[in-house]
Amino acid sequence: MKTYSKKVGPISIGVLVFVLIFTLFPLQKSKLSSATSNRRDIPKLVEAKQIANDTVQITFDKPCDVKKAVASNNYWVQDTNRPSLEGIATLLKDEKISPENALTPDQVSISPVDNSAKRYNLKFNNQIPAGETYRLIACNITTAETAPYTGDNGSVDFVTK
């Protein structure tokens, strides 16, 4: 029996490794992103509306774990127009969310509206300025039966009265 051997240079090995990594990596990446961002068991924020001079009512598409939904650090209020923080905003127009710019218990108290676990009132300690457009962002909120989740629950814009 005859055996064949061929010497492979360092450039050929480098090209082979490069091709393998960049051929296989997108498969792994798509599995990870679909496992976290397309979860159907995660509540999505569907509405925010001002109902009083200091209160915004929010609605999710499915019941939430109430402990997560009433935690102020799971919400951000983004000013969609102004270059500086004013009113109830915790986030500038082009700023990214972080734990440091989330709402705090000093700014807002959150309570369920009814037994549905879908609607919550955010009562701010300050008056909400009239005629402003804000974006309310929710993250890290699960249903009562769901494993812990770190991610986006959506955002909605609302205009103040």
PDB file of C-alpha atoms in Angstrom, residues 79-139:
ATOM      1  CA  ASP A  79     -36.136  62.193  25.965  1.00  0.00           C
ATOM      2  CA  THR A  80     -36.659  61.960  22.202  1.00  0.00           C
ATOM      3  CA  ASN A  81     -36.090  65.678  21.469  1.00  0.00           C
ATOM      4  CA  ARG A  82     -33.947  67.585  23.955  1.00  0.00           C
ATOM      5  CA  PRO A  83     -30.147  67.527  24.214  1.00  0.00           C
ATOM      6  CA  SER A  84     -30.290  67.644  28.040  1.00  0.00           C
ATOM      7  CA  LEU A  85     -32.192  65.689  30.671  1.00  0.00           C
ATOM      8  CA  GLU A  86     -35.402  67.432  31.656  1.00  0.00           C
ATOM      9  CA  GLY A  87     -38.668  66.394  33.219  1.00  0.00           C
ATOM     10  CA  ILE A  88     -38.861  62.657  33.875  1.00  0.00           C
ATOM     11  CA  ALA A  89     -36.122  61.624  31.416  1.00  0.00           C
ATOM     12  CA  THR A  90     -33.212  59.494  32.601  1.00  0.00           C
ATOM     13  CA  LEU A  91     -31.710  58.994  29.162  1.00  0.00           C
ATOM     14  CA  LEU A  92     -30.693  61.409  26.401  1.00  0.00           C
ATOM     15  CA  LYS A  93     -31.891  60.983  22.814  1.00  0.00           C
ATOM     16  CA  ASP A  94     -28.745  59.210  21.565  1.00  0.00           C
ATOM     17  CA  GLU A  95     -27.644  57.641  24.855  1.00  0.00           C
ATOM     18  CA  LYS A  96     -27.532  53.892  25.451  1.00  0.00           C
ATOM     19  CA  ILE A  97     -29.215  52.328  28.473  1.00  0.00           C
ATOM     20  CA  SER A  98     -27.120  51.280  31.455  1.00  0.00           C
ATOM     21  CA  PRO A  99     -27.767  50.508  35.119  1.00  0.00           C
ATOM     22  CA  GLU A 100     -26.564  54.024  35.951  1.00  0.00           C
ATOM     23  CA  ASN A 101     -29.314  55.767  33.922  1.00  0.00           C
ATOM     24  CA  ALA A 102     -32.257  53.538  34.851  1.00  0.00           C
ATOM     25  CA  LEU A 103     -35.143  54.881  36.902  1.00  0.00           C
ATOM     26  CA  THR A 104     -34.651  54.740  40.679  1.00  0.00           C
ATOM     27  CA  PRO A 105     -37.056  54.423  43.637  1.00  0.00           C
ATOM     28  CA  ASP A 106     -36.285  58.099  44.378  1.00  0.00           C
ATOM     29  CA  GLN A 107     -37.800  59.031  41.010  1.00  0.00           C
ATOM     30  CA  VAL A 108     -40.758  56.665  40.652  1.00  0.00           C
ATOM     31  CA  SER A 109     -42.912  54.089  42.408  1.00  0.00           C
ATOM     32  CA  ILE A 110     -44.446  51.310  40.341  1.00  0.00           C
ATOM     33  CA  SER A 111     -47.585  49.350  41.196  1.00  0.00           C
ATOM     34  CA  PRO A 112     -49.862  46.876  39.407  1.00  0.00           C
ATOM     35  CA  VAL A 113     -53.174  48.321  38.192  1.00  0.00           C
ATOM     36  CA  ASP A 114     -55.197  45.131  38.556  1.00  0.00           C
ATOM     37  CA  ASN A 115     -54.782  41.370  38.932  1.00  0.00           C
ATOM     38  CA  SER A 116     -53.926  40.856  35.244  1.00  0.00           C
ATOM     39  CA  ALA A 117     -50.183  41.482  35.886  1.00  0.00           C
ATOM     40  CA  LYS A 118     -50.156  43.221  32.475  1.00  0.00           C
ATOM     41  CA  ARG A 119     -50.798  46.862  33.488  1.00  0.00           C
ATOM     42  CA  TYR A 120     -48.706  48.986  35.840  1.00  0.00           C
ATOM     43  CA  ASN A 121     -48.720  52.610  36.987  1.00  0.00           C
ATOM     44  CA  LEU A 122     -45.443  54.487  37.174  1.00  0.00           C
ATOM     45  CA  LYS A 123     -46.032  57.322  39.646  1.00  0.00           C
ATOM     46  CA  PHE A 124     -43.251  59.879  39.378  1.00  0.00           C
ATOM     47  CA  ASN A 125     -42.151  61.986  42.336  1.00  0.00           C
ATOM     48  CA  ASN A 126     -42.094  65.029  40.025  1.00  0.00           C
ATOM     49  CA  GLN A 127     -44.775  66.461  37.768  1.00  0.00           C
ATOM     50  CA  ILE A 128     -44.623  65.271  34.173  1.00  0.00           C
ATOM     51  CA  PRO A 129     -44.067  68.241  31.845  1.00  0.00           C
ATOM     52  CA  ALA A 130     -46.822  68.776  29.252  1.00  0.00           C
ATOM     53  CA  GLY A 131     -46.313  68.471  25.506  1.00  0.00           C
ATOM     54  CA  GLU A 132     -43.182  66.339  25.582  1.00  0.00           C
ATOM     55  CA  THR A 133     -42.456  63.109  23.742  1.00  0.00           C
ATOM     56  CA  TYR A 134     -40.711  60.416  25.723  1.00  0.00           C
ATOM     57  CA  ARG A 135     -39.759  56.820  24.995  1.00  0.00           C
ATOM     58  CA  LEU A 136     -40.310  54.332  27.807  1.00  0.00           C
ATOM     59  CA  ILE A 137     -37.922  51.362  27.651  1.00  0.00           C
ATOM     60  CA  ALA A 138     -38.388  48.130  29.627  1.00  0.00           C
ATOM     61  CA  CYS A 139     -35.826  45.346  30.131  1.00  0.00           C
TER      62      CYS A 139
END
